[in-house]
Amino acid sequence: MSRSNCKSALKNLFEADAIIQNFSSMNRLFPSERVSRGDGPVWELPKGVQLSFKQETMDWAKTRSVTSLLVLHHGKIVLERYFHATQPSDRRMSWSMAKSVLSALFGIIRSDGHFDDLDEPVVRYVPRLKNGAYRDVTVRQVLQMTSGVKFDEDYMNPRSDINRMARYLVSGGSMDDFVASLTDREAAPGELWQYVSIDTHVLGMVIRGATGHGLPNLLSQHIFRRLGLEAEPYYVTDANGVAFALGGLSLTTRDFARFALLMQNLGEVDGVQIIPKHWVLASTVASAPTTAGEAGYGYQWWIPADAEAGEFCARGIYGQYIYVNRKREAVIVSTAADRNFRNEGVFENNIAKFRNLITSL
């Protein structure tokens, strides 16, 4: 894939007349690696008693440019809709929902004997970061996004760090090199919570450094081959084949739901423990020093400000959500191309909509 094609794809990625199609076609727009689902049987998702699709839900879906909406109760599909000519077979871009998948992988790798102490420095596993902004940041701090590293994540500002990073990558740059080049800080490690996607790439570097394997292979081996996916995922990579850990996974809506059910079931499927139960519980509780009264953050998972026990979500730009409510045994996956996703109150309103959908279950 030529660099000029990647640059052109990046320029048009979020344009109103192309964004929906683009989010279902990331493997054709950017370098990508297939992630094997293995040859095991598909985890069947039977249908349950169907929820009525009310006009108010249709209005919300239209306003938020929703492309798919899937609700499961007791592991059964009770609502499934696709919009804007998307299909169940589309593999939709996760964006930052991939962070939460990576957290699950970290928990599994840790149970295999790595990372005994979350408070050890990341440079133990990634020595090349010893002279940069991550020189004394711990594994726990990148999990919680309290590294203190200065990184502007304003997608609407063409001069922001996140957009500068994107241009660097499509020009053939290395994601690892970009991270190593960062030197500035907003605060000392551990003092400030700030959503910094680059922390997740460092988490991926830590996993690769500890295991000697790439993320696609690790995800395939430890999660996807064991989860009964219906379609092979893919991972966007940089020019060197390194996975875009902070947001590059593409799965079908139903396969995102299978992962959500795994989390609802405390990491277990059919009596087999895939993710350690203690890690599922620890990672989905608000533990980072976020602002009081606002959404909490765990280990790469979001927790609504007024969450009941066992309520948490993965969240990606432009309206991607995996919502889990363990008490009500319900999960929701919603994908979108919402160009107004950063408007005030959108996150809270979306959570309110998800809660409203499951009140009658």
Short mmCIF file of C-alpha atoms in Angstrom, two decimals:
data_model
loop_
_atom_site.label_atom_id
_atom_site.label_comp_id
_atom_site.label_asym_id
_atom_site.label_seq_id
_atom_site.Cartn_x
_atom_site.Cartn_y
_atom_site.Cartn_z
CA MET A 1 0.00 0.00 0.00
CA SER A 2 1.61 3.26 -1.14
CA ARG A 3 2.22 6.17 1.20
CA SER A 4 0.40 8.52 -1.14
CA ASN A 5 -2.70 6.32 -0.96
CA CYS A 6 -2.48 6.29 2.85
CA LYS A 7 -2.15 10.07 2.96
CA SER A 8 -5.16 10.46 0.70
CA ALA A 9 -7.17 8.02 2.84
CA LEU A 10 -6.26 9.91 6.01
CA LYS A 11 -7.25 13.24 4.46
CA ASN A 12 -10.71 11.92 3.59
CA LEU A 13 -11.19 9.52 6.51
CA PHE A 14 -13.72 11.58 8.46
CA GLU A 15 -15.42 13.41 5.59
CA ALA A 16 -19.20 13.40 5.86
CA ASP A 17 -19.80 11.61 2.55
CA ALA A 18 -17.21 8.88 3.20
CA ILE A 19 -16.91 8.28 6.95
CA ILE A 20 -19.44 5.45 7.20
CA GLN A 21 -17.92 3.45 4.38
CA ASN A 22 -14.39 4.19 5.59
CA PHE A 23 -15.08 2.79 9.05
CA SER A 24 -16.05 -0.52 7.42
CA SER A 25 -13.03 -0.53 5.11
CA MET A 26 -9.97 0.28 7.21
CA ASN A 27 -8.05 -2.75 5.96
CA ARG A 28 -8.34 -1.43 2.41
CA LEU A 29 -7.27 2.08 3.37
CA PHE A 30 -4.27 1.44 5.62
CA PRO A 31 -1.70 -1.30 6.29
CA SER A 32 -3.39 -4.05 8.27
CA GLU A 33 -2.78 -7.53 9.64
CA ARG A 34 -5.34 -10.27 9.82
CA VAL A 35 -5.92 -11.71 13.28
CA SER A 36 -6.69 -15.42 13.13
CA ARG A 37 -9.98 -16.53 14.70
CA GLY A 38 -8.81 -20.13 14.51
CA ASP A 39 -10.93 -22.94 13.14
CA GLY A 40 -13.23 -23.53 16.12
CA PRO A 41 -17.02 -23.33 16.05
CA VAL A 42 -18.81 -20.00 16.12
CA TRP A 43 -20.26 -18.99 19.49
CA GLU A 44 -23.94 -18.94 18.64
CA LEU A 45 -25.99 -15.95 19.76
CA PRO A 46 -29.61 -17.12 19.85
CA LYS A 47 -32.51 -14.71 19.64
CA GLY A 48 -34.57 -13.88 22.70
CA VAL A 49 -37.84 -12.05 23.14
CA GLN A 50 -37.44 -8.99 20.93
CA LEU A 51 -37.46 -5.45 22.29
CA SER A 52 -39.74 -3.03 20.49
CA PHE A 53 -37.82 -0.49 18.43
CA LYS A 54 -39.41 2.74 19.49
CA GLN A 55 -39.46 6.02 17.60
CA GLU A 56 -37.37 7.67 20.30
CA THR A 57 -34.63 5.10 19.70
CA MET A 58 -34.81 5.71 15.96
CA ASP A 59 -34.52 9.46 16.59
CA TRP A 60 -31.48 8.92 18.80
CA ALA A 61 -29.86 6.63 16.22
CA LYS A 62 -30.40 9.23 13.51
CA THR A 63 -29.03 12.09 15.60
CA ARG A 64 -25.94 10.10 16.62
CA SER A 65 -25.34 8.64 13.12
CA VAL A 66 -25.52 5.12 14.53
CA THR A 67 -24.48 2.40 12.09
CA SER A 68 -25.30 -0.66 14.20
CA LEU A 69 -27.08 -1.36 17.47
CA LEU A 70 -27.08 -4.75 19.17
CA VAL A 71 -28.61 -5.54 22.57
CA LEU A 72 -28.21 -8.89 24.33
CA HIS A 73 -29.91 -10.14 27.48
CA HIS A 74 -28.88 -13.40 29.13
CA GLY A 75 -26.64 -13.93 26.10
CA LYS A 76 -29.54 -13.71 23.64
CA ILE A 77 -30.07 -11.08 20.96
CA VAL A 78 -33.13 -9.00 21.85
CA LEU A 79 -32.49 -6.11 19.45
CA GLU A 80 -30.33 -5.88 16.32
CA ARG A 81 -30.44 -3.08 13.78
CA TYR A 82 -28.09 -1.82 11.05
CA PHE A 83 -28.27 1.63 9.49
CA HIS A 84 -26.82 3.64 6.59
CA ALA A 85 -26.40 0.56 4.38
CA THR A 86 -24.07 -1.20 6.83
CA GLN A 87 -24.42 -4.96 7.19
CA PRO A 88 -23.94 -7.57 9.95
CA SER A 89 -20.86 -8.80 8.07
CA ASP A 90 -19.16 -5.38 8.18
CA ARG A 91 -16.09 -5.30 10.36
CA ARG A 92 -16.38 -1.93 12.03
CA MET A 93 -13.43 0.08 13.30
CA SER A 94 -13.12 -0.07 17.09
CA TRP A 95 -11.18 3.11 17.60
CA SER A 96 -10.51 3.33 21.34
CA MET A 97 -12.64 0.30 22.22
CA ALA A 98 -9.44 -1.55 21.29
CA LYS A 99 -7.88 -0.17 24.48
CA SER A 100 -10.26 -2.23 26.58
CA VAL A 101 -9.53 -5.37 24.55
CA LEU A 102 -5.83 -4.76 25.16
CA SER A 103 -6.51 -4.47 28.90
CA ALA A 104 -8.09 -7.93 28.83
CA LEU A 105 -5.06 -9.30 26.99
CA PHE A 106 -2.76 -7.71 29.58
CA GLY A 107 -4.66 -9.47 32.36
CA ILE A 108 -4.17 -12.83 30.64
CA ILE A 109 -0.46 -12.24 29.99
CA ARG A 110 -0.04 -11.22 33.61
CA SER A 111 -1.64 -14.46 34.78
CA ASP A 112 0.98 -16.32 32.73
CA GLY A 113 3.71 -15.03 35.02
CA HIS A 114 4.50 -11.54 33.73
CA PHE A 115 4.03 -8.21 35.51
CA ASP A 116 4.04 -9.35 39.13
CA ASP A 117 4.15 -5.72 40.21
CA LEU A 118 2.05 -3.12 38.36
CA ASP A 119 4.18 -0.42 39.93
CA GLU A 120 7.38 -1.41 38.18
CA PRO A 121 8.62 1.01 35.48
CA VAL A 122 7.68 0.47 31.84
CA VAL A 123 11.37 0.81 30.89
CA ARG A 124 11.97 -2.62 32.41
CA TYR A 125 10.18 -3.99 29.35
CA VAL A 126 10.89 -1.14 26.91
CA PRO A 127 14.42 0.12 27.61
CA ARG A 128 14.38 2.46 24.61
CA LEU A 129 12.01 4.77 26.52
CA LYS A 130 14.52 5.46 29.32
CA ASN A 131 15.48 8.92 28.04
CA GLY A 132 12.02 10.22 27.17
CA ALA A 133 8.79 11.26 28.87
CA TYR A 134 8.09 7.68 29.98
CA ARG A 135 11.44 7.22 31.74
CA ASP A 136 9.94 6.74 35.24
CA VAL A 137 6.31 5.96 34.41
CA THR A 138 4.93 2.69 35.80
CA VAL A 139 2.84 -0.01 34.19
CA ARG A 140 -0.11 0.91 36.43
CA GLN A 141 0.14 4.54 35.34
CA VAL A 142 -0.17 3.73 31.64
CA LEU A 143 -3.06 1.38 32.44
CA GLN A 144 -4.84 4.22 34.28
CA MET A 145 -3.63 7.03 31.98
CA THR A 146 -1.83 8.89 34.73
CA SER A 147 1.55 9.00 32.99
CA GLY A 148 1.61 12.81 33.03
CA VAL A 149 2.94 12.81 29.45
CA LYS A 150 1.97 15.90 27.47
CA PHE A 151 -0.16 14.88 24.49
CA ASP A 152 -2.88 16.94 22.82
CA GLU A 153 -5.72 14.65 21.72
CA ASP A 154 -7.95 17.20 20.01
CA TYR A 155 -9.02 15.45 16.80
CA MET A 156 -10.50 18.69 15.50
CA ASN A 157 -7.19 20.57 15.71
CA PRO A 158 -4.95 19.69 12.75
CA ARG A 159 -1.89 20.73 14.79
CA SER A 160 -2.67 18.48 17.77
CA ASP A 161 -0.32 15.66 18.75
CA ILE A 162 -2.84 12.98 17.77
CA ASN A 163 -3.14 14.39 14.25
CA ARG A 164 0.61 14.96 14.00
CA MET A 165 1.06 11.30 14.94
CA ALA A 166 -1.42 10.20 12.26
CA ARG A 167 0.42 12.15 9.55
CA TYR A 168 3.73 10.70 10.73
CA LEU A 169 2.40 7.15 10.52
CA VAL A 170 0.90 7.43 7.04
CA SER A 171 4.20 8.89 5.88
CA GLY A 172 5.86 5.61 6.82
CA GLY A 173 6.92 6.46 10.37
CA SER A 174 7.23 3.99 13.23
CA MET A 175 4.75 4.18 16.09
CA ASP A 176 7.45 3.05 18.53
CA ASP A 177 9.79 5.78 17.28
CA PHE A 178 7.06 8.37 17.75
CA VAL A 179 6.54 7.34 21.36
CA ALA A 180 10.28 7.38 22.03
CA SER A 181 10.46 10.94 20.68
CA LEU A 182 8.06 12.32 23.31
CA THR A 183 9.83 14.29 26.05
CA ASP A 184 7.34 16.79 27.53
CA ARG A 185 5.09 16.36 30.55
CA GLU A 186 1.96 17.97 31.95
CA ALA A 187 2.58 16.60 35.43
CA ALA A 188 4.67 14.14 37.39
CA PRO A 189 3.66 10.49 36.86
CA GLY A 190 0.67 9.50 38.98
CA GLU A 191 -0.42 13.05 39.86
CA LEU A 192 -2.93 13.76 37.10
CA TRP A 193 -5.45 11.70 35.16
CA GLN A 194 -5.55 12.76 31.54
CA TYR A 195 -6.89 10.73 28.64
CA VAL A 196 -3.73 10.12 26.61
CA SER A 197 -4.09 7.48 23.92
CA ILE A 198 -0.35 7.18 23.52
CA ASP A 199 -0.28 5.54 26.98
CA THR A 200 -2.07 2.58 25.44
CA HIS A 201 0.60 2.17 22.79
CA VAL A 202 3.16 2.08 25.58
CA LEU A 203 1.06 -0.65 27.23
CA GLY A 204 1.28 -2.55 23.95
CA MET A 205 5.05 -2.04 23.87
CA VAL A 206 5.24 -3.41 27.42
CA ILE A 207 3.27 -6.52 26.41
CA ARG A 208 5.46 -7.04 23.35
CA GLY A 209 8.60 -6.49 25.40
CA ALA A 210 7.55 -9.01 28.04
CA THR A 211 6.44 -11.74 25.62
CA GLY A 212 8.51 -11.21 22.49
CA HIS A 213 5.34 -11.47 20.38
CA GLY A 214 3.19 -9.02 18.44
CA LEU A 215 -0.31 -8.05 19.56
CA PRO A 216 -2.22 -9.70 16.68
CA ASN A 217 -0.67 -13.10 17.46
CA LEU A 218 -1.22 -12.69 21.19
CA LEU A 219 -4.85 -11.63 20.78
CA SER A 220 -5.48 -14.55 18.45
CA GLN A 221 -3.88 -17.07 20.79
CA HIS A 222 -5.31 -15.87 24.08
CA ILE A 223 -8.74 -14.44 23.19
CA PHE A 224 -10.05 -14.62 19.64
CA ARG A 225 -9.30 -18.30 18.94
CA ARG A 226 -11.14 -19.14 22.16
CA LEU A 227 -14.12 -16.83 21.69
CA GLY A 228 -15.91 -18.35 18.71
CA LEU A 229 -15.83 -15.28 16.49
CA GLU A 230 -17.86 -15.37 13.29
CA ALA A 231 -15.37 -13.38 11.19
CA GLU A 232 -11.63 -12.85 11.17
CA PRO A 233 -10.69 -9.49 12.71
CA TYR A 234 -7.94 -7.26 11.46
CA TYR A 235 -5.61 -4.78 13.08
CA VAL A 236 -4.40 -1.56 11.45
CA THR A 237 -0.59 -1.33 11.68
CA ASP A 238 2.17 1.13 11.01
CA ALA A 239 4.50 0.69 8.04
CA ASN A 240 6.63 -1.72 10.09
CA GLY A 241 3.72 -4.03 10.86
CA VAL A 242 3.35 -2.89 14.48
CA ALA A 243 -0.30 -2.90 15.57
CA PHE A 244 -2.07 0.41 16.17
CA ALA A 245 -2.74 -0.66 19.75
CA LEU A 246 -4.68 2.41 20.81
CA GLY A 247 -7.51 1.98 18.33
CA GLY A 248 -6.87 -0.24 15.32
CA LEU A 249 -9.10 -3.31 15.71
CA SER A 250 -11.98 -4.10 13.36
CA LEU A 251 -14.60 -6.72 14.24
CA THR A 252 -18.23 -7.34 13.36
CA THR A 253 -20.79 -5.90 15.73
CA ARG A 254 -21.71 -9.41 16.87
CA ASP A 255 -18.07 -10.24 17.57
CA PHE A 256 -17.70 -7.09 19.68
CA ALA A 257 -20.76 -8.42 21.53
CA ARG A 258 -19.08 -11.78 22.10
CA PHE A 259 -16.18 -9.98 23.74
CA ALA A 260 -18.68 -7.97 25.82
CA LEU A 261 -20.34 -11.19 26.97
CA LEU A 262 -16.93 -12.52 27.98
CA MET A 263 -16.53 -9.49 30.23
CA GLN A 264 -20.08 -9.80 31.56
CA ASN A 265 -19.34 -13.43 32.44
CA LEU A 266 -16.25 -12.41 34.44
CA GLY A 267 -13.89 -13.74 31.79
CA GLU A 268 -15.48 -17.17 31.41
CA VAL A 269 -17.05 -18.94 28.42
CA ASP A 270 -18.62 -22.41 28.69
CA GLY A 271 -16.81 -23.14 31.94
CA VAL A 272 -13.42 -22.06 30.57
CA GLN A 273 -11.72 -19.09 32.25
CA ILE A 274 -10.19 -16.99 29.47
CA ILE A 275 -9.54 -13.73 31.36
CA PRO A 276 -8.74 -14.05 35.07
CA LYS A 277 -11.83 -13.14 37.09
CA HIS A 278 -9.87 -10.92 39.46
CA TRP A 279 -8.53 -8.92 36.51
CA VAL A 280 -12.00 -8.38 35.00
CA LEU A 281 -13.17 -7.05 38.36
CA ALA A 282 -10.10 -4.89 39.01
CA SER A 283 -9.92 -3.39 35.54
CA THR A 284 -13.58 -2.33 35.39
CA VAL A 285 -13.68 -0.42 38.69
CA ALA A 286 -12.91 3.30 38.78
CA SER A 287 -9.39 3.52 40.21
CA ALA A 288 -7.77 6.45 38.38
CA PRO A 289 -7.88 9.94 39.99
CA THR A 290 -10.55 11.37 37.70
CA THR A 291 -12.53 14.49 38.58
CA ALA A 292 -15.24 13.92 41.18
CA GLY A 293 -18.71 13.71 39.66
CA GLU A 294 -17.43 12.81 36.20
CA ALA A 295 -16.97 9.43 34.51
CA GLY A 296 -14.43 7.20 36.19
CA TYR A 297 -11.61 5.23 34.62
CA GLY A 298 -10.12 1.87 35.50
CA TYR A 299 -7.52 -0.09 33.58
CA GLN A 300 -8.47 1.09 30.07
CA TRP A 301 -12.22 0.88 30.81
CA TRP A 302 -14.74 3.69 31.43
CA ILE A 303 -17.13 3.68 34.38
CA PRO A 304 -20.15 6.06 34.22
CA ALA A 305 -20.19 8.65 36.99
CA ASP A 306 -23.26 7.15 38.69
CA ALA A 307 -22.59 3.54 37.75
CA GLU A 308 -24.10 0.67 39.66
CA ALA A 309 -21.81 -2.26 40.49
CA GLY A 310 -20.75 -4.11 37.36
CA GLU A 311 -21.63 -1.31 34.94
CA PHE A 312 -18.82 -0.20 32.62
CA CYS A 313 -18.04 0.48 28.98
CA ALA A 314 -15.45 0.67 26.25
CA ARG A 315 -15.64 3.82 24.20
CA GLY A 316 -14.21 5.00 20.88
CA ILE A 317 -14.25 8.24 18.94
CA TYR A 318 -17.17 8.95 16.60
CA GLY A 319 -19.56 6.97 18.78
CA GLN A 320 -18.27 3.42 19.27
CA TYR A 321 -19.48 1.70 22.45
CA ILE A 322 -19.38 -1.62 24.25
CA TYR A 323 -21.67 -1.26 27.27
CA VAL A 324 -21.86 -3.93 29.98
CA ASN A 325 -24.34 -4.09 32.85
CA ARG A 326 -23.55 -7.23 34.78
CA LYS A 327 -26.39 -6.85 37.32
CA ARG A 328 -28.98 -6.81 34.54
CA GLU A 329 -27.06 -9.42 32.49
CA ALA A 330 -27.18 -7.11 29.48
CA VAL A 331 -24.64 -5.89 26.95
CA ILE A 332 -25.00 -3.35 24.17
CA VAL A 333 -22.77 -2.68 21.19
CA SER A 334 -23.30 0.51 19.24
CA THR A 335 -21.15 1.67 16.33
CA ALA A 336 -21.48 5.04 14.67
CA ALA A 337 -20.01 7.75 12.49
CA ASP A 338 -21.01 10.61 14.77
CA ARG A 339 -19.08 13.72 13.75
CA ASN A 340 -20.52 15.54 16.80
CA PHE A 341 -19.37 12.92 19.30
CA ARG A 342 -17.37 15.47 21.31
CA ASN A 343 -20.31 17.80 21.95
CA GLU A 344 -21.11 18.40 25.59
CA GLY A 345 -23.36 15.76 27.11
CA VAL A 346 -23.15 13.24 24.26
CA PHE A 347 -21.43 10.54 26.33
CA GLU A 348 -23.87 10.95 29.22
CA ASN A 349 -26.87 10.92 26.86
CA ASN A 350 -25.64 7.76 25.16
CA ILE A 351 -25.24 6.00 28.50
CA ALA A 352 -28.75 7.14 29.43
CA LYS A 353 -30.06 5.67 26.16
CA PHE A 354 -28.35 2.32 26.84
CA ARG A 355 -29.83 2.23 30.34
CA ASN A 356 -33.24 3.06 28.96
CA LEU A 357 -33.01 0.24 26.44
CA ILE A 358 -32.44 -2.37 29.15
CA THR A 359 -34.97 -1.11 31.71
CA SER A 360 -37.69 -3.36 30.33
CA LEU A 361 -35.51 -6.49 30.27
#
